Amino acid sequence: MDPSMFVNMVIRPPKNEYPEPNMGKTYDNTWGGKVYTIDSFWVPNAKGEKLSCSFVEPKDDKDRSGESMPCVIYMHGNAGNKTEGFEYAEGLLSKGMNLCVFDFSGCGNSEGQWVTLGHKEKDDLKVIVEYIYEHKRVSSIAFWGRSMGAVTSLLYLAENPGTANCMVLDSAFNNLDDVVVQLATQMGIPPEFVEMLKPQLEMAIQQQAGFKLADLQTGPAAAQCEVPVMFVHGSDDEFIVPAHSEKNMAAYGGPTKSMKTCAGDHNAPRSADVVKAAIEFLKA
């Protein structure tokens, strides 16, 4: 087997681009009978790569829950983009929260060559958080991450305590090494062959994207996080099996933690009751 196939699965999945005619503009959209303003803009990350970002808030001040409002930052998975977050806009906005969505570097319409499953994405999140606190009227920030976005949330908050007040973490892996082995097993590749390939995989990933498989373990990061958290995982997920979330929850440092298992695989849409529970958790 060509090791580059595995390397691309990890650091260069298909880039999910989309039309964005309103980039650099503000425009209006209606959810739940109220008009909201969407501000779409670029935020440069630490490498100077432009990240595509959108911020949604009430157009009319009378519809605001306060002068400064809580904001939820939604983060997509490794082959996704920020448009995922708009699926939850009406539910979040109706509860008096603003919404921020963005494309990680190397994803969607953002600049960047590689995806690192949280290793550099945590630095993307850092500049987004800093921008939102500086330029938008927000009272607090919460994270809602899916897969890579959930891993990013843990890695970031462990390094930047006090910058977010709660998290919903859907399908975060516990360590990347196990994910690679699980993926290979699903493809019918014997575990012993995967072990033989690992040195080549490690070298290629480190040379191209600057990290090692061993760098991505979320257990130690989870142990340093203390804000309330809700873990979510699909019971039929065979890519990142539910045991990953169970391990993250066991390691989590904060006392307020729960886990909701739902039907569906890794990429399945979450049911209405799971989405409702997540929004109620973020609102609280």
Tab-separated table of N, CA and C in Angstrom, residues 22 26-40 55-60 63 86-90 93 99:
chain	number	residue	atom	x	y	z
A	22	ASN	N	-20.842	36.986	-0.683
A	22	ASN	CA	-20.935	38.122	0.242
A	22	ASN	C	-19.714	38.289	1.133
A	26	THR	N	-21.610	42.851	4.775
A	26	THR	CA	-22.638	42.475	5.742
A	26	THR	C	-23.950	42.358	4.987
A	27	TYR	N	-24.733	41.367	5.333
A	27	TYR	CA	-26.018	41.164	4.677
A	27	TYR	C	-26.991	40.590	5.696
A	28	ASP	N	-28.264	40.593	5.341
A	28	ASP	CA	-29.300	40.191	6.288
A	28	ASP	C	-29.902	38.839	5.927
A	29	ASN	N	-30.345	38.136	6.967
A	29	ASN	CA	-31.080	36.888	6.784
A	29	ASN	C	-32.119	36.792	7.905
A	30	THR	N	-33.194	36.073	7.626
A	30	THR	CA	-34.270	35.950	8.604
A	30	THR	C	-34.331	34.537	9.166
A	31	TRP	N	-34.333	34.446	10.482
A	31	TRP	CA	-34.543	33.177	11.185
A	31	TRP	C	-35.621	33.408	12.235
A	32	GLY	N	-36.595	32.517	12.280
A	32	GLY	CA	-37.624	32.608	13.302
A	32	GLY	C	-38.390	33.918	13.288
A	33	GLY	N	-38.554	34.518	12.118
A	33	GLY	CA	-39.316	35.755	12.005
A	33	GLY	C	-38.553	37.005	12.378
A	34	LYS	N	-37.287	36.890	12.746
A	34	LYS	CA	-36.466	38.053	13.094
A	34	LYS	C	-35.324	38.195	12.091
A	35	VAL	N	-34.893	39.433	11.908
A	35	VAL	CA	-33.835	39.723	10.941
A	35	VAL	C	-32.488	39.782	11.665
A	36	TYR	N	-31.519	39.078	11.094
A	36	TYR	CA	-30.169	39.041	11.661
A	36	TYR	C	-29.165	39.524	10.614
A	37	THR	N	-28.110	40.139	11.092
A	37	THR	CA	-27.034	40.598	10.224
A	37	THR	C	-25.906	39.580	10.232
A	38	ILE	N	-25.436	39.215	9.048
A	38	ILE	CA	-24.293	38.315	8.898
A	38	ILE	C	-23.120	39.132	8.379
A	39	ASP	N	-22.080	39.169	9.147
A	39	ASP	CA	-20.852	39.870	8.759
A	39	ASP	C	-19.830	38.814	8.360
A	40	SER	N	-19.429	38.813	7.087
A	40	SER	CA	-18.449	37.836	6.592
A	40	SER	C	-17.135	38.549	6.324
A	55	PHE	N	-20.032	36.128	11.270
A	55	PHE	CA	-20.583	36.408	12.603
A	55	PHE	C	-22.031	36.835	12.442
A	56	VAL	N	-22.928	36.203	13.194
A	56	VAL	CA	-24.360	36.467	13.073
A	56	VAL	C	-24.872	37.072	14.374
A	57	GLU	N	-25.595	38.192	14.278
A	57	GLU	CA	-26.181	38.843	15.440
A	57	GLU	C	-27.462	39.559	15.023
A	58	PRO	N	-28.332	39.908	15.978
A	58	PRO	CA	-29.576	40.596	15.622
A	58	PRO	C	-29.309	41.916	14.902
A	59	LYS	N	-30.111	42.197	13.892
A	59	LYS	CA	-29.962	43.460	13.157
A	59	LYS	C	-30.435	44.635	13.997
A	60	ASP	N	-31.532	44.432	14.715
A	60	ASP	CA	-32.125	45.491	15.522
A	60	ASP	C	-31.725	45.312	16.987
A	63	ASP	N	-33.807	43.435	19.540
A	63	ASP	CA	-33.846	41.973	19.542
A	63	ASP	C	-32.643	41.353	20.242
A	86	PHE	N	-24.290	26.978	10.223
A	86	PHE	CA	-25.531	27.694	9.959
A	86	PHE	C	-26.762	26.809	10.165
A	87	GLU	N	-26.573	25.482	10.170
A	87	GLU	CA	-27.689	24.574	10.424
A	87	GLU	C	-28.272	24.792	11.828
A	88	TYR	N	-27.451	25.298	12.730
A	88	TYR	CA	-27.882	25.482	14.118
A	88	TYR	C	-28.190	26.937	14.442
A	89	ALA	N	-28.145	27.791	13.422
A	89	ALA	CA	-28.297	29.233	13.654
A	89	ALA	C	-29.625	29.574	14.303
A	90	GLU	N	-30.727	29.075	13.760
A	90	GLU	CA	-32.034	29.468	14.288
A	90	GLU	C	-32.197	29.066	15.747
A	93	LEU	N	-29.779	31.380	17.877
A	93	LEU	CA	-30.202	32.780	17.867
A	93	LEU	C	-31.484	32.977	18.663
A	99	LEU	N	-23.811	33.774	16.849
A	99	LEU	CA	-23.126	32.628	16.260
A	99	LEU	C	-21.925	33.097	15.453
